[in-house]
Structures are given as C-alpha cells and as structure tokens.
C-alpha cells in the first residue's frame, strides 16, 4: 500500500520532458526573453482555447484581475462585488486599487457566488462583479451576467481555477466582459513559475490591459499612463505553449477521477460530496468535500497516508489584513461554514487508478469511523 500525496508535478514533468526541454532550448536560442514570438503564439492559442478574440499574458493571476479593474477605470469610490469564499487574491485586487470590496455570500452547495446575494449587494456605487469559478466549477454566469447587464455593471471572471471549464457549452474566459487566469504551477494549466492572462472579446479592454501591464507604454520610452511591469515572459509562454495542447486530455482525466471519487464515497453519513450545478462542466481543479468534523477527518487521513489541504481555512473577511476595517465585522454565514467544513482530497491527472482507489478506500474508512463515533456519542 503506497501513500497518496495531495499533489505532485513529477509525473507530469516526466511525461512532457522532451517538449519542455525543447521549449526552453528554443527560447535560449532565440535570444529574445521578453515579449517575443513565444508570447504572441501562446496568447493566440490561449484566446482560441477560451473562445475569445484576445488573450494578454500577465505576470500572475493577481495582476490579471488588477489590470482588468484598472482597464475599466475602477478605483476609489467604486464598489466591486466579490464572493465571501475565495482565495484572497480576488479581494486584494480590489482593495489594492483603493476601490471598495462588497462581499456577497456563496451558495452552500456549489461554493460559488449566490446571485440573490449579489442582487442584494448592488448599490448606486457598484461598478463590477467578480465571479470566481471556484474549484474549477463555473459560477452561475447566466444569472450573474443578466444582473450585471440590468444594472450596468462589468461582469468579470476570476477563472484562475477553471481553465477549460464550460457553462452551458461556453468556455470560462468567455462568459463575462473579461476574465483573469493564473498559470501558477498547480493550476489546471500551470507554468514552471508564475504567469497569468486576461481574456476578453473587447478590443479596448485588451489594448488597455496590454498598455497598463507594460509600463503604460505603447512605444519604447514613451509612457502614456502609470502602468506596472506585469508580463508573461518568453520562457513561461513557451512552456505553457507546450502544455496547452494536453489540457483537454488532462481535464478529462480529472473528470474521470472525480466521477470515481464520487461513486466510491457516496452514501457515507456526514460526508457531503461536490455538487455540480446544472449546465456546469467543471474541470475539477480541486475535489472538495464537506464534513462537520473536518479537522478530525483531515487528521485521520494524514495518519492513513492520504494528503489533503483546506481551501481555504479562513475567509478573506476574517484575515488579519482586513481586521481594522468594516469588512472584519461582516457576517457571511455560508462562507464561514465552508471554511470550517471543506476538505480537498487528492485529485491530479497523473494519479494512477490504484491511487484513486486508495483515496476512496481510506477516506471511506476514516469517514465511516467518524460517523460511528458520532452515533455512539448520540446514544
Ligand atoms: C491562484 C488564484 C489567484 C491568483 O493567481 P496567482 O497567479 O497566484 O497570482 C486568484 N484567484 C484565484 C481564485 C486563485 O485560485
């Protein structure tokens, strides 16, 4: 019996080693390391994969969100609605621009923005909604997009966990006015370092994101705006270009593993399995279960050799960074409950079937043991 780590890149890199080595050699030989042909080729291929006209490489996912907001002219005095349960980057992009974060609670079953909560959060100062496609499952883009249209708000996707996912047949990255992707190494499409991208069909947003991410400069040493330095370098673009053709197959393998986990773990008391929303085609960036005794389940799995992680143990509004602000006093019951109860099980495309079965068997044993303990205590 072998243990199963939460995640490993070793097999993915071994499989693709010749292509990765070739990509690196090509960049070295090109003698061009920033804003060259590798970037243009990858941007074109990624835009096509997302079903949009424009993709613009950025330094990372956080910058991709910030650049969209800046391109839209969002800043102090503007309100941006974000989910209460997400990685902190979604919030930081808003607060770092001096705009006001307005959190909306999530749906407890999908972990994504609740359109009713968004509707209730809209004020005359609202400018945008950022929907996160959390764990690889697209948010309810139809209802959220409609709400935004009705109120004149920009509908922005945080698609950092959702490369290749679809909602009613349309790819993440094409569901809103603009979308932010991260190519952090553990994402469904990961670089060998940091990277990100903005996708959009809007040529004006594409142009402004490109300008703002490159020192506000169109021509060398001419600066129209106070931009930042946030570019996807040639090396990362070349490596991503080598990995992109395999994304569909990797996502299909993730889907097969998720189906196997859900089949094998069905029917255990207190263990809540992931819920797929009608019309959503998730790409299973993470396989997240809920359990009322989450910490005990995590400890039991650790003892049994199964790696797990918690995404995320503390909601952004409970982070020290927002403690002195009005955000720190908010109550978002579904987001808070999620942080207490979620547990991510191992799900990565290169897991063997035998490893998937070990995750099922040991998780089943640990959760059934906990259920037994709860029943005995209740007697
Ligand atoms: C990873 C991630 C980001 C940030 O991406 P980086 O490339 O690490 O800056 C933003 N939002 C979500 C939901 C993420 O998972």
Coordinates of C-alpha atoms and ligand atoms in Angstrom, one line a residue:
X1 CA 0.0 0.0 0.0
X2 CA 1.5 3.3 -1.1
X3 CA 0.6 6.7 0.3
X4 CA -1.0 9.3 -2.0
X5 CA 0.3 12.8 -1.8
X6 CA -2.1 15.7 -2.2
X7 CA -0.4 16.8 -5.4
X8 CA 2.8 16.1 -7.4
X9 CA 4.2 17.6 -10.6
X10 CA 6.9 15.0 -11.0
X11 CA 5.0 12.7 -13.3
X12 CA 3.5 15.5 -15.5
X13 CA 7.0 16.9 -16.0
X14 CA 8.5 13.4 -16.7
X15 CA 5.8 12.8 -19.4
X16 CA 6.4 16.1 -21.1
X17 CA 10.1 16.4 -20.5
X18 CA 11.2 16.4 -24.2
X19 CA 8.7 19.1 -25.2
X20 CA 9.6 21.2 -22.1
X21 CA 13.4 20.9 -22.8
X22 CA 12.8 21.8 -26.5
X23 CA 10.7 24.9 -25.5
X24 CA 13.5 26.1 -23.1
X25 CA 16.2 25.5 -25.8
X26 CA 14.1 27.4 -28.4
X27 CA 13.9 30.4 -26.1
X28 CA 17.6 30.4 -25.3
X29 CA 18.5 30.1 -29.0
X30 CA 16.0 32.9 -29.9
X31 CA 18.0 35.3 -27.7
X32 CA 14.7 37.1 -27.0
X33 CA 13.3 36.7 -23.5
X34 CA 10.5 39.2 -23.1
X35 CA 7.6 40.0 -25.5
X36 CA 8.6 37.9 -28.5
X37 CA 7.2 35.2 -30.7
X38 CA 6.5 32.7 -27.9
X39 CA 4.3 35.1 -26.1
X40 CA 2.3 36.1 -29.3
X41 CA 1.9 32.4 -30.2
X42 CA 0.7 31.4 -26.8
X43 CA -1.7 34.4 -26.5
X44 CA -3.2 33.4 -29.8
X45 CA -3.6 29.7 -28.9
X46 CA -5.0 30.5 -25.4
X47 CA -7.5 33.0 -26.8
X48 CA -8.7 30.4 -29.2
X49 CA -9.0 27.8 -26.5
X50 CA -11.1 30.2 -24.5
X51 CA -13.3 31.1 -27.5
X52 CA -12.4 34.9 -27.4
X53 CA -10.6 37.3 -29.7
X54 CA -7.9 38.5 -27.2
X55 CA -5.6 37.0 -24.6
X56 CA -2.9 39.1 -22.9
X57 CA -0.2 37.5 -20.9
X58 CA 0.5 38.9 -17.4
X59 CA 3.0 38.2 -14.6
X60 CA 0.5 36.3 -12.5
X61 CA -3.2 35.9 -11.7
X62 CA -3.5 38.6 -9.2
X63 CA -2.1 41.2 -11.7
X64 CA -4.6 39.8 -14.3
X65 CA -7.5 40.8 -12.0
X66 CA -6.0 44.1 -11.1
X67 CA -5.3 45.0 -14.7
X68 CA -8.9 44.3 -15.8
X69 CA -10.1 46.6 -13.0
X70 CA -7.6 49.3 -13.9
X71 CA -8.5 49.0 -17.6
X72 CA -12.1 49.7 -16.6
X73 CA -11.1 52.7 -14.6
X74 CA -12.2 51.3 -11.3
X75 CA -10.7 53.0 -8.2
X76 CA -11.5 54.9 -5.0
X77 CA -15.3 55.4 -4.5
X78 CA -16.2 52.4 -6.7
X79 CA -17.7 49.3 -5.3
X80 CA -16.8 45.8 -6.6
X81 CA -18.9 42.8 -5.5
X82 CA -16.8 39.6 -4.7
X83 CA -17.6 36.2 -3.2
X84 CA -17.1 35.7 0.5
X85 CA -15.3 32.4 -0.1
X86 CA -12.3 32.6 -2.4
X87 CA -8.5 32.8 -2.5
X88 CA -7.6 36.2 -1.0
X89 CA -6.2 37.5 -4.4
X90 CA -9.8 38.2 -5.6
X91 CA -10.2 40.7 -2.8
X92 CA -6.7 42.1 -2.8
X93 CA -7.0 43.1 -6.5
X94 CA -9.9 45.4 -5.4
X95 CA -8.6 46.7 -2.1
X96 CA -5.2 47.5 -3.5
X97 CA -6.7 49.8 -6.1
X98 CA -8.5 51.7 -3.4
X99 CA -11.9 50.5 -4.5
X100 CA -14.4 49.2 -2.0
X101 CA -14.9 45.5 -1.5
X102 CA -18.5 44.4 -1.2
X103 CA -18.6 40.8 -0.4
X104 CA -21.6 38.6 -1.2
X105 CA -22.2 35.2 0.3
X106 CA -22.0 31.9 -1.6
X107 CA -24.4 29.1 -2.4
X108 CA -23.5 26.4 0.2
X109 CA -23.7 23.6 -2.4
X110 CA -21.7 25.0 -5.3
X111 CA -19.4 27.3 -3.2
X112 CA -19.9 29.9 -5.9
X113 CA -21.5 33.4 -5.8
X114 CA -25.2 33.4 -4.9
X115 CA -27.0 35.6 -7.5
X116 CA -29.6 36.6 -4.8
X117 CA -26.8 37.8 -2.5
X118 CA -25.2 39.7 -5.4
X119 CA -28.6 41.3 -6.2
X120 CA -28.9 42.4 -2.6
X121 CA -25.4 43.9 -2.6
X122 CA -25.8 46.2 -5.6
X123 CA -25.8 50.0 -4.8
X124 CA -25.6 53.1 -6.9
X125 CA -21.8 52.9 -6.4
X126 CA -21.4 49.3 -7.7
X127 CA -19.2 49.1 -10.8
X128 CA -18.4 45.4 -11.2
X129 CA -19.0 41.9 -10.1
X130 CA -16.1 39.4 -9.9
X131 CA -17.4 35.8 -10.1
X132 CA -14.8 33.2 -9.1
X133 CA -15.2 29.8 -10.7
X134 CA -14.1 28.1 -7.5
X135 CA -12.6 24.6 -7.5
X136 CA -13.0 24.6 -11.3
X137 CA -16.8 24.9 -11.4
X138 CA -18.1 27.9 -13.3
X139 CA -20.3 30.3 -11.3
X140 CA -23.9 31.0 -12.5
X141 CA -22.8 33.2 -15.3
X142 CA -26.2 33.4 -17.0
X143 CA -28.0 34.9 -13.9
X144 CA -24.9 37.0 -12.8
X145 CA -24.4 38.3 -16.3
X146 CA -28.0 39.3 -16.7
X147 CA -27.9 41.1 -13.3
X148 CA -24.8 43.0 -14.4
X149 CA -26.4 43.9 -17.7
X150 CA -29.5 45.2 -16.0
X151 CA -27.5 47.4 -13.6
X152 CA -24.8 48.5 -16.0
X153 CA -22.0 46.6 -14.1
X154 CA -19.0 44.9 -15.6
X155 CA -19.1 41.2 -15.2
X156 CA -15.6 39.9 -14.6
X157 CA -14.5 36.3 -14.2
X158 CA -11.8 35.1 -11.9
X159 CA -11.1 31.9 -13.9
X160 CA -7.8 31.1 -12.1
X161 CA -9.0 27.6 -11.2
X162 CA -11.1 27.0 -14.3
X163 CA -9.0 26.6 -17.5
X164 CA -11.2 24.6 -19.9
X165 CA -14.4 24.5 -17.9
X166 CA -17.7 25.4 -19.5
X167 CA -21.1 26.8 -18.6
X168 CA -23.9 25.8 -20.9
X169 CA -21.3 25.0 -23.5
X170 CA -19.4 28.3 -23.3
X171 CA -15.8 28.2 -22.0
X172 CA -14.7 30.0 -18.9
X173 CA -12.8 33.1 -20.1
X174 CA -15.6 34.0 -22.5
X175 CA -18.5 34.2 -20.0
X176 CA -18.1 37.9 -19.0
X177 CA -16.6 41.2 -20.2
X178 CA -13.1 40.0 -19.3
X179 CA -11.6 37.1 -17.4
X180 CA -8.4 36.6 -15.3
X181 CA -6.4 33.4 -15.4
X182 CA -3.5 32.2 -13.3
X183 CA -0.8 29.9 -14.5
X184 CA 0.6 29.2 -11.0
X185 CA 2.3 25.8 -11.2
X186 CA -0.5 23.8 -9.5
X187 CA -3.4 25.3 -11.6
X188 CA -5.0 23.1 -14.3
X189 CA -2.7 24.9 -16.8
X190 CA 0.5 25.7 -14.9
X191 CA 3.7 27.4 -15.9
X192 CA 7.1 26.4 -14.4
X193 CA 6.9 29.6 -12.4
X194 CA 4.5 32.5 -12.2
X195 CA 2.2 33.6 -15.0
X196 CA -1.3 34.8 -15.8
X197 CA -3.5 36.1 -18.6
X198 CA -6.5 38.3 -19.3
X199 CA -9.0 37.1 -21.9
X200 CA -11.7 39.3 -23.5
X201 CA -13.6 39.9 -26.7
X202 CA -13.5 43.7 -26.1
X203 CA -10.6 45.3 -28.2
X204 CA -10.5 48.4 -26.0
X205 CA -10.1 46.4 -22.8
X206 CA -7.4 44.2 -24.5
X207 CA -5.5 47.3 -25.6
X208 CA -5.6 48.9 -22.1
X209 CA -4.6 45.8 -20.3
X210 CA -1.6 45.4 -22.6
X211 CA -0.7 49.0 -22.2
X212 CA -1.1 49.1 -18.4
X213 CA 0.8 45.8 -17.9
X214 CA 3.8 47.1 -19.9
X215 CA 4.7 50.4 -18.1
X216 CA 1.8 52.2 -19.8
X217 CA 3.9 52.2 -22.9
X218 CA 3.0 51.6 -26.5
X219 CA 6.3 52.7 -28.0
X220 CA 9.6 52.3 -26.3
X221 CA 10.3 55.0 -23.7
X222 CA 7.0 56.8 -24.3
X223 CA 4.7 56.5 -21.3
X224 CA 1.0 57.5 -21.6
X225 CA -0.1 56.1 -18.2
X226 CA 1.3 55.0 -14.9
X227 CA 1.4 51.3 -15.7
X228 CA 3.0 48.4 -14.0
X229 CA 5.5 45.7 -15.1
X230 CA 3.5 42.5 -15.4
X231 CA 4.3 40.5 -18.4
X232 CA 4.4 36.8 -19.2
X233 CA 8.0 36.1 -20.2
X234 CA 9.1 34.1 -23.3
X235 CA 10.3 31.1 -21.2
X236 CA 6.9 30.7 -19.4
X237 CA 5.0 31.4 -22.6
X238 CA 7.0 28.7 -24.4
X239 CA 6.4 26.2 -21.6
X240 CA 2.7 27.0 -21.5
X241 CA 2.5 26.6 -25.2
X242 CA 4.0 23.1 -24.8
X243 CA 1.4 22.2 -22.2
X244 CA -1.7 23.8 -23.7
X245 CA -2.4 21.0 -26.3
X246 CA -2.6 18.5 -23.4
X247 CA -5.1 20.5 -21.3
X248 CA -8.3 18.9 -22.7
X249 CA -7.0 15.3 -22.0
X250 CA -5.8 16.3 -18.5
X251 CA -9.1 17.8 -17.7
X252 CA -10.9 14.7 -19.0
X253 CA -8.7 12.6 -16.7
X254 CA -9.6 14.9 -13.8
X255 CA -13.3 14.4 -14.6
X256 CA -12.9 10.6 -14.6
X257 CA -11.2 10.7 -11.3
X258 CA -13.8 13.0 -9.8
X259 CA -16.5 10.6 -11.0
X260 CA -14.7 7.6 -9.4
X261 CA -14.3 9.5 -6.1
X262 CA -18.0 10.5 -6.1
X263 CA -19.1 6.9 -6.9
X264 CA -16.8 5.4 -4.3
X265 CA -17.6 7.9 -1.5
X266 CA -21.4 8.0 -1.9
X267 CA -23.7 7.3 1.0
X268 CA -21.4 7.9 3.9
X269 CA -23.2 9.8 6.8
X270 CA -22.0 13.4 7.3
X271 CA -19.7 13.3 4.2
X272 CA -21.0 15.8 1.7
X273 CA -19.7 15.3 -1.9
X274 CA -19.2 18.0 -4.5
X275 CA -22.4 19.3 -6.2
X276 CA -22.4 20.0 -9.9
X277 CA -24.8 22.8 -10.9
X278 CA -27.0 22.2 -14.0
X279 CA -25.2 23.4 -17.1
X280 CA -21.8 23.5 -15.5
X281 CA -18.9 21.4 -16.8
X282 CA -16.3 21.7 -14.0
X283 CA -12.6 20.9 -14.6
X284 CA -12.1 19.7 -11.0
X285 CA -9.2 21.9 -10.1
X286 CA -9.9 20.6 -6.6
X287 CA -12.2 17.9 -5.3
X288 CA -13.7 19.4 -2.2
X289 CA -15.9 17.5 0.3
X290 CA -17.5 18.9 3.5
X291 CA -17.7 17.3 6.9
X292 CA -18.8 18.6 10.3
X293 CA -15.7 17.0 11.9
X294 CA -13.4 18.2 9.1
X295 CA -10.3 18.6 11.3
X296 CA -10.7 15.0 12.7
X297 CA -11.2 13.7 9.1
X298 CA -8.1 15.5 7.9
X299 CA -6.0 14.1 10.8
X300 CA -7.3 10.6 10.2
X301 CA -6.4 10.8 6.5
X302 CA -3.0 12.2 7.3
X303 CA -2.4 9.2 9.6
X304 CA -3.6 6.9 6.8
X305 CA -1.1 8.4 4.3
X306 CA -3.5 10.5 2.3
X307 CA -2.5 14.1 1.7
X308 CA -5.3 16.7 2.0
X309 CA -5.4 20.5 2.1
X310 CA -8.0 23.1 3.1
X311 CA -9.2 25.6 0.5
X312 CA -9.5 27.9 2.5
X313 CA -9.3 27.7 6.3
X314 CA -10.1 31.4 6.9
X315 CA -12.4 33.6 4.7
X316 CA -10.8 36.8 3.5
X317 CA -13.0 39.0 5.8
X318 CA -11.6 37.1 8.8
X319 CA -7.9 37.7 7.7
X320 CA -5.8 40.0 9.8
X321 CA -5.3 42.2 6.9
X322 CA -8.9 43.4 7.0
X323 CA -9.2 43.3 10.8
X324 CA -9.3 47.1 11.3
X325 CA -11.9 47.7 8.6
X326 CA -15.7 47.3 8.3
X327 CA -15.0 44.0 6.4
X328 CA -13.7 42.5 9.6
X329 CA -17.1 42.9 11.3
X330 CA -19.1 41.3 8.5
X331 CA -21.1 38.1 8.8
X332 CA -21.2 35.8 5.8
X333 CA -22.6 32.5 7.3
X334 CA -22.2 30.3 4.2
X335 CA -18.6 31.4 3.6
X336 CA -17.7 31.0 7.2
X337 CA -19.3 27.5 7.4
X338 CA -17.4 26.5 4.2
X339 CA -14.1 27.5 5.8
X340 CA -14.8 25.3 8.8
X341 CA -16.0 22.2 6.8
X342 CA -14.2 21.9 3.5
X343 CA -11.5 19.4 2.8
X344 CA -9.7 18.9 -0.6
X345 CA -8.9 15.3 -1.4
X346 CA -6.1 14.4 -3.8
X347 CA -7.1 14.8 -7.5
X348 CA -4.4 15.3 -10.1
X349 CA -4.4 13.9 -13.6
X350 CA -1.3 11.7 -13.3
X351 CA -2.7 9.7 -10.3
X352 CA -3.0 6.0 -11.1
X353 CA -6.3 4.2 -10.8
X354 CA -4.8 2.2 -7.9
X355 CA -4.1 5.5 -6.1
X356 CA -7.6 6.8 -6.7
X357 CA -8.9 3.5 -5.2
X358 CA -6.6 4.0 -2.1
X359 CA -8.1 7.5 -1.7
X360 CA -11.6 6.1 -1.9
X361 CA -10.9 3.2 0.5
X362 CA -9.1 5.2 3.2
X363 CA -11.4 8.1 3.1
X364 CA -14.4 5.8 3.3
X365 CA -12.9 4.0 6.3
X366 CA -12.0 7.3 8.1
X367 CA -15.4 8.9 7.5
X368 CA -17.3 5.8 8.5
X369 CA -15.3 5.6 11.6
X370 CA -16.2 9.2 12.4
X371 CA -19.9 8.6 11.7
X372 CA -19.8 5.6 14.1
X373 CA -18.2 7.8 16.8
X374 CA -21.0 10.4 16.3
X375 CA -23.7 7.8 16.5
X376 CA -22.3 6.2 19.6
X377 CA -22.0 9.6 21.3
X378 CA -25.6 10.4 20.4
X379 CA -26.8 7.2 22.1
Ligands
LIG1 C1 -4.5 31.2 -7.9 C2 -5.6 32.2 -7.8 C3 -5.4 33.5 -8.0 C4 -4.1 34.2 -8.1 O1 -3.2 33.7 -9.0 P1 -1.6 34.0 -8.9 O2 -1.1 33.6 -10.2 O3 -1.2 33.1 -7.7 O4 -1.4 35.4 -8.6 C5 -6.5 34.3 -8.0 N1 -7.8 33.8 -7.8 C6 -8.0 32.5 -7.5 C7 -9.3 32.0 -7.3 C8 -6.9 31.6 -7.5 O5 -7.1 30.4 -7.2

